[in-house]
Amino acid sequence: MNSPDAFTLSRRGLLQTGAASLALPAQLATADAPAAAASAASAPAPRAGVPMPVNLKVNGKAQQLALDPRTTLLDALREHLHLTGSKKGCDHGQCGACTVIVDGRRLNACLTLAVMHEAAEVTTIEGLGQPGQLHPLQAAFVKHDGYQCGYCTPGQICSAAAVLEEVRQGIPSHVTGDLTAQPLLSAAELRERMSGNICRCGAYSNIIDAVAEVGGVKA
């Protein structure tokens, strides 16, 4: 059996051994770098911006589009289908001017990609009503002067239509007192549910009056 003296290591020897052990992985990585670079160069580059087929049903009409996968639903509606009723306000999902109804639910079209909604049913302000055949909410907004500049109005009306359906389905909001009971359509409920739609002209009280009338209550 070897004596302990056979394994004696000087301080300098210990430092040299440690430095050599640290350098070895780096040397191996450097040796493999050319092969890795060659492999990466031979791999196909990502095909950014290549159009993808997207099928939507917009305002009851089937639409077949070829879109850059980065295209938002709002840009698909405005730039590709020329449905310019939905407005681009903040482009950050903060103002609600781009609100549309997708498969029965309201959402900010500027925050979602069109390719995420393959085969979805999309309703814009153009699909709710047209001049001469207004949706009840559109007529109520006119009656109660629920708009001034009108820029936010399409989103307000689409959101209001979805709000009335949410209440009908019994979906509670933050201000609903009893989560197990049918929500009551009230001014407080409407203000809470419509709070994501900004009116810079300040026509909020008239908007609530218009939505309340269509909902069959007094604000």
Short mmCIF file of C-alpha atoms in Angstrom, two decimals:
data_model
loop_
_atom_site.label_atom_id
_atom_site.label_comp_id
_atom_site.label_asym_id
_atom_site.label_seq_id
_atom_site.Cartn_x
_atom_site.Cartn_y
_atom_site.Cartn_z
CA MET A 1 0.00 0.00 0.00
CA ASN A 2 1.33 3.46 -0.90
CA SER A 3 2.30 5.75 1.94
CA PRO A 4 0.61 9.15 2.40
CA ASP A 5 3.80 10.85 1.31
CA ALA A 6 3.33 9.44 -2.22
CA PHE A 7 0.28 11.70 -2.70
CA THR A 8 1.81 14.90 -1.38
CA LEU A 9 0.86 17.83 -3.69
CA SER A 10 2.41 21.26 -3.46
CA ARG A 11 0.34 24.41 -3.46
CA ARG A 12 1.67 25.36 -6.89
CA GLY A 13 0.90 21.93 -8.25
CA LEU A 14 -2.67 22.15 -6.95
CA LEU A 15 -3.21 25.52 -8.67
CA GLN A 16 -1.77 24.24 -11.94
CA THR A 17 -3.95 21.15 -11.87
CA GLY A 18 -7.07 23.23 -11.19
CA ALA A 19 -6.29 25.65 -14.01
CA ALA A 20 -5.79 22.78 -16.43
CA SER A 21 -9.13 21.22 -15.48
CA LEU A 22 -10.93 24.52 -16.10
CA ALA A 23 -9.30 25.06 -19.47
CA LEU A 24 -10.16 21.61 -20.83
CA PRO A 25 -13.95 22.20 -21.39
CA ALA A 26 -13.21 25.49 -23.11
CA GLN A 27 -10.71 23.80 -25.42
CA LEU A 28 -13.23 21.08 -26.27
CA ALA A 29 -15.93 23.69 -26.99
CA THR A 30 -13.55 25.61 -29.24
CA ALA A 31 -12.69 22.46 -31.12
CA ASP A 32 -16.41 21.72 -31.72
CA ALA A 33 -17.28 25.33 -32.74
CA PRO A 34 -16.47 24.97 -36.49
CA ALA A 35 -18.64 21.87 -36.76
CA ALA A 36 -21.52 23.60 -34.93
CA ALA A 37 -21.22 26.67 -37.15
CA ALA A 38 -21.24 24.53 -40.27
CA SER A 39 -24.32 22.68 -39.06
CA ALA A 40 -26.16 25.96 -38.34
CA ALA A 41 -25.22 27.35 -41.76
CA SER A 42 -26.59 24.29 -43.52
CA ALA A 43 -29.93 24.42 -41.63
CA PRO A 44 -32.80 26.18 -43.47
CA ALA A 45 -33.42 29.75 -42.30
CA PRO A 46 -36.83 30.56 -40.75
CA ARG A 47 -39.27 31.79 -43.39
CA ALA A 48 -40.40 34.96 -41.67
CA GLY A 49 -43.42 36.69 -43.16
CA VAL A 50 -44.58 33.78 -45.34
CA PRO A 51 -48.39 34.10 -45.73
CA MET A 52 -50.56 31.53 -44.03
CA PRO A 53 -54.10 30.62 -45.05
CA VAL A 54 -56.73 31.90 -42.62
CA ASN A 55 -60.43 31.16 -42.89
CA LEU A 56 -62.89 33.39 -41.08
CA LYS A 57 -66.62 33.96 -41.14
CA VAL A 58 -66.97 37.72 -40.94
CA ASN A 59 -70.44 39.22 -40.58
CA GLY A 60 -71.96 36.00 -41.87
CA LYS A 61 -69.74 35.76 -44.95
CA ALA A 62 -66.92 33.23 -45.41
CA GLN A 63 -63.55 34.87 -45.99
CA GLN A 64 -60.38 33.12 -47.17
CA LEU A 65 -57.23 35.13 -46.52
CA ALA A 66 -53.49 34.66 -46.90
CA LEU A 67 -51.88 36.56 -44.04
CA ASP A 68 -48.50 37.12 -42.50
CA PRO A 69 -48.83 35.17 -39.21
CA ARG A 70 -47.96 38.38 -37.35
CA THR A 71 -51.08 40.16 -38.67
CA THR A 72 -53.50 41.18 -35.95
CA LEU A 73 -57.19 40.51 -36.33
CA LEU A 74 -57.74 44.27 -36.46
CA ASP A 75 -55.35 44.71 -39.38
CA ALA A 76 -56.89 41.73 -41.15
CA LEU A 77 -60.31 43.35 -40.88
CA ARG A 78 -59.23 46.86 -41.79
CA GLU A 79 -56.43 46.35 -44.30
CA HIS A 80 -57.41 43.08 -45.96
CA LEU A 81 -61.21 43.04 -45.76
CA HIS A 82 -61.60 46.85 -45.78
CA LEU A 83 -63.99 46.79 -42.83
CA THR A 84 -62.83 50.07 -41.35
CA GLY A 85 -65.58 50.49 -38.77
CA SER A 86 -63.36 48.89 -36.14
CA LYS A 87 -60.89 51.60 -35.18
CA LYS A 88 -57.22 51.49 -34.28
CA GLY A 89 -56.89 53.76 -31.27
CA CYS A 90 -54.11 52.93 -28.82
CA ASP A 91 -53.04 49.62 -30.48
CA HIS A 92 -52.31 48.37 -26.94
CA GLY A 93 -55.71 47.06 -25.87
CA GLN A 94 -56.34 50.00 -23.57
CA CYS A 95 -59.06 52.05 -25.30
CA GLY A 96 -61.51 49.48 -26.71
CA ALA A 97 -61.99 51.26 -30.04
CA CYS A 98 -61.13 48.01 -31.85
CA THR A 99 -63.66 45.84 -29.98
CA VAL A 100 -65.29 43.15 -32.12
CA ILE A 101 -67.29 40.04 -31.27
CA VAL A 102 -65.59 36.69 -31.92
CA ASP A 103 -67.61 33.52 -31.42
CA GLY A 104 -70.00 35.47 -29.21
CA ARG A 105 -67.35 37.06 -27.00
CA ARG A 106 -66.02 40.60 -27.23
CA LEU A 107 -62.31 41.12 -27.54
CA ASN A 108 -59.77 43.75 -28.51
CA ALA A 109 -58.88 42.97 -32.11
CA CYS A 110 -55.56 44.78 -31.83
CA LEU A 111 -54.29 42.29 -29.22
CA THR A 112 -54.98 39.03 -31.01
CA LEU A 113 -53.50 37.49 -34.15
CA ALA A 114 -55.81 36.58 -37.00
CA VAL A 115 -54.25 33.10 -37.33
CA MET A 116 -55.42 32.34 -33.79
CA HIS A 117 -59.05 32.47 -34.92
CA GLU A 118 -59.20 29.93 -37.72
CA ALA A 119 -62.85 29.22 -38.63
CA ALA A 120 -64.10 31.73 -36.04
CA GLU A 121 -67.23 33.83 -36.49
CA VAL A 122 -66.39 37.52 -36.29
CA THR A 123 -68.95 40.31 -36.01
CA THR A 124 -67.92 43.91 -36.56
CA ILE A 125 -69.98 47.08 -36.38
CA GLU A 126 -70.79 46.62 -40.08
CA GLY A 127 -72.37 43.26 -39.26
CA LEU A 128 -74.58 44.61 -36.50
CA GLY A 129 -76.43 47.11 -38.65
CA GLN A 130 -76.31 49.34 -41.68
CA PRO A 131 -77.86 52.72 -42.55
CA GLY A 132 -81.57 52.18 -42.98
CA GLN A 133 -81.46 48.98 -40.93
CA LEU A 134 -79.82 49.98 -37.66
CA HIS A 135 -79.21 47.63 -34.77
CA PRO A 136 -81.28 48.68 -31.72
CA LEU A 137 -78.08 49.79 -29.99
CA GLN A 138 -77.09 51.96 -32.94
CA ALA A 139 -80.52 53.58 -32.94
CA ALA A 140 -80.34 54.12 -29.18
CA PHE A 141 -76.91 55.76 -29.46
CA VAL A 142 -78.39 58.19 -31.99
CA LYS A 143 -81.43 58.84 -29.81
CA HIS A 144 -79.42 59.45 -26.62
CA ASP A 145 -76.52 61.24 -28.30
CA GLY A 146 -74.16 58.51 -27.13
CA TYR A 147 -71.32 59.74 -29.29
CA GLN A 148 -69.64 62.98 -30.21
CA CYS A 149 -66.61 62.52 -32.45
CA GLY A 150 -67.77 58.94 -33.11
CA TYR A 151 -64.31 57.38 -33.19
CA CYS A 152 -64.93 55.06 -30.24
CA THR A 153 -68.57 54.39 -31.11
CA PRO A 154 -68.13 51.16 -33.13
CA GLY A 155 -66.21 49.57 -30.28
CA GLN A 156 -68.67 50.91 -27.72
CA ILE A 157 -71.62 49.41 -29.57
CA CYS A 158 -69.96 46.03 -30.19
CA SER A 159 -68.97 45.89 -26.54
CA ALA A 160 -72.49 46.86 -25.42
CA ALA A 161 -74.04 44.14 -27.56
CA ALA A 162 -71.78 41.57 -25.92
CA VAL A 163 -72.48 43.02 -22.46
CA LEU A 164 -76.22 42.51 -22.84
CA GLU A 165 -75.58 38.93 -23.92
CA GLU A 166 -73.28 38.35 -20.94
CA VAL A 167 -75.99 39.51 -18.56
CA ARG A 168 -78.57 37.35 -20.33
CA GLN A 169 -76.28 34.33 -19.89
CA GLY A 170 -75.84 35.08 -16.19
CA ILE A 171 -72.11 35.89 -16.35
CA PRO A 172 -71.20 37.95 -13.26
CA SER A 173 -68.96 41.02 -13.18
CA HIS A 174 -66.74 42.54 -10.53
CA VAL A 175 -69.66 44.46 -9.04
CA THR A 176 -72.19 41.59 -9.07
CA GLY A 177 -73.30 41.14 -5.47
CA ASP A 178 -74.44 37.49 -5.60
CA LEU A 179 -72.31 35.34 -7.88
CA THR A 180 -74.85 32.53 -7.78
CA ALA A 181 -77.82 34.68 -8.84
CA GLN A 182 -78.77 36.13 -12.20
CA PRO A 183 -76.98 39.50 -12.57
CA LEU A 184 -79.32 42.48 -12.56
CA LEU A 185 -78.87 44.94 -15.38
CA SER A 186 -78.18 48.22 -13.63
CA ALA A 187 -76.19 51.39 -14.20
CA ALA A 188 -73.45 50.06 -11.92
CA GLU A 189 -73.25 46.78 -13.88
CA LEU A 190 -73.14 48.63 -17.18
CA ARG A 191 -70.44 51.05 -16.03
CA GLU A 192 -68.28 48.18 -14.80
CA ARG A 193 -68.75 46.02 -17.87
CA MET A 194 -68.20 48.92 -20.29
CA SER A 195 -65.18 50.30 -18.39
CA GLY A 196 -62.76 48.91 -20.96
CA ASN A 197 -64.17 51.21 -23.65
CA ILE A 198 -62.82 54.73 -23.40
CA CYS A 199 -64.74 57.76 -24.69
CA ARG A 200 -62.39 60.72 -24.84
CA CYS A 201 -65.33 63.02 -25.52
CA GLY A 202 -66.89 62.04 -22.20
CA ALA A 203 -70.29 60.81 -23.42
CA TYR A 204 -70.43 58.09 -20.78
CA SER A 205 -73.77 59.00 -19.20
CA ASN A 206 -75.46 59.04 -22.61
CA ILE A 207 -73.85 55.72 -23.53
CA ILE A 208 -75.21 54.13 -20.34
CA ASP A 209 -78.67 55.55 -21.08
CA ALA A 210 -78.59 54.06 -24.59
CA VAL A 211 -77.48 50.60 -23.47
CA ALA A 212 -79.93 50.58 -20.56
CA GLU A 213 -82.85 51.40 -22.86
CA VAL A 214 -82.01 48.50 -25.16
CA GLY A 215 -81.61 46.28 -22.10
CA GLY A 216 -85.07 47.24 -20.94
CA VAL A 217 -84.09 49.07 -17.75
CA LYS A 218 -83.79 52.64 -16.61
CA ALA A 219 -80.24 53.81 -15.87
#
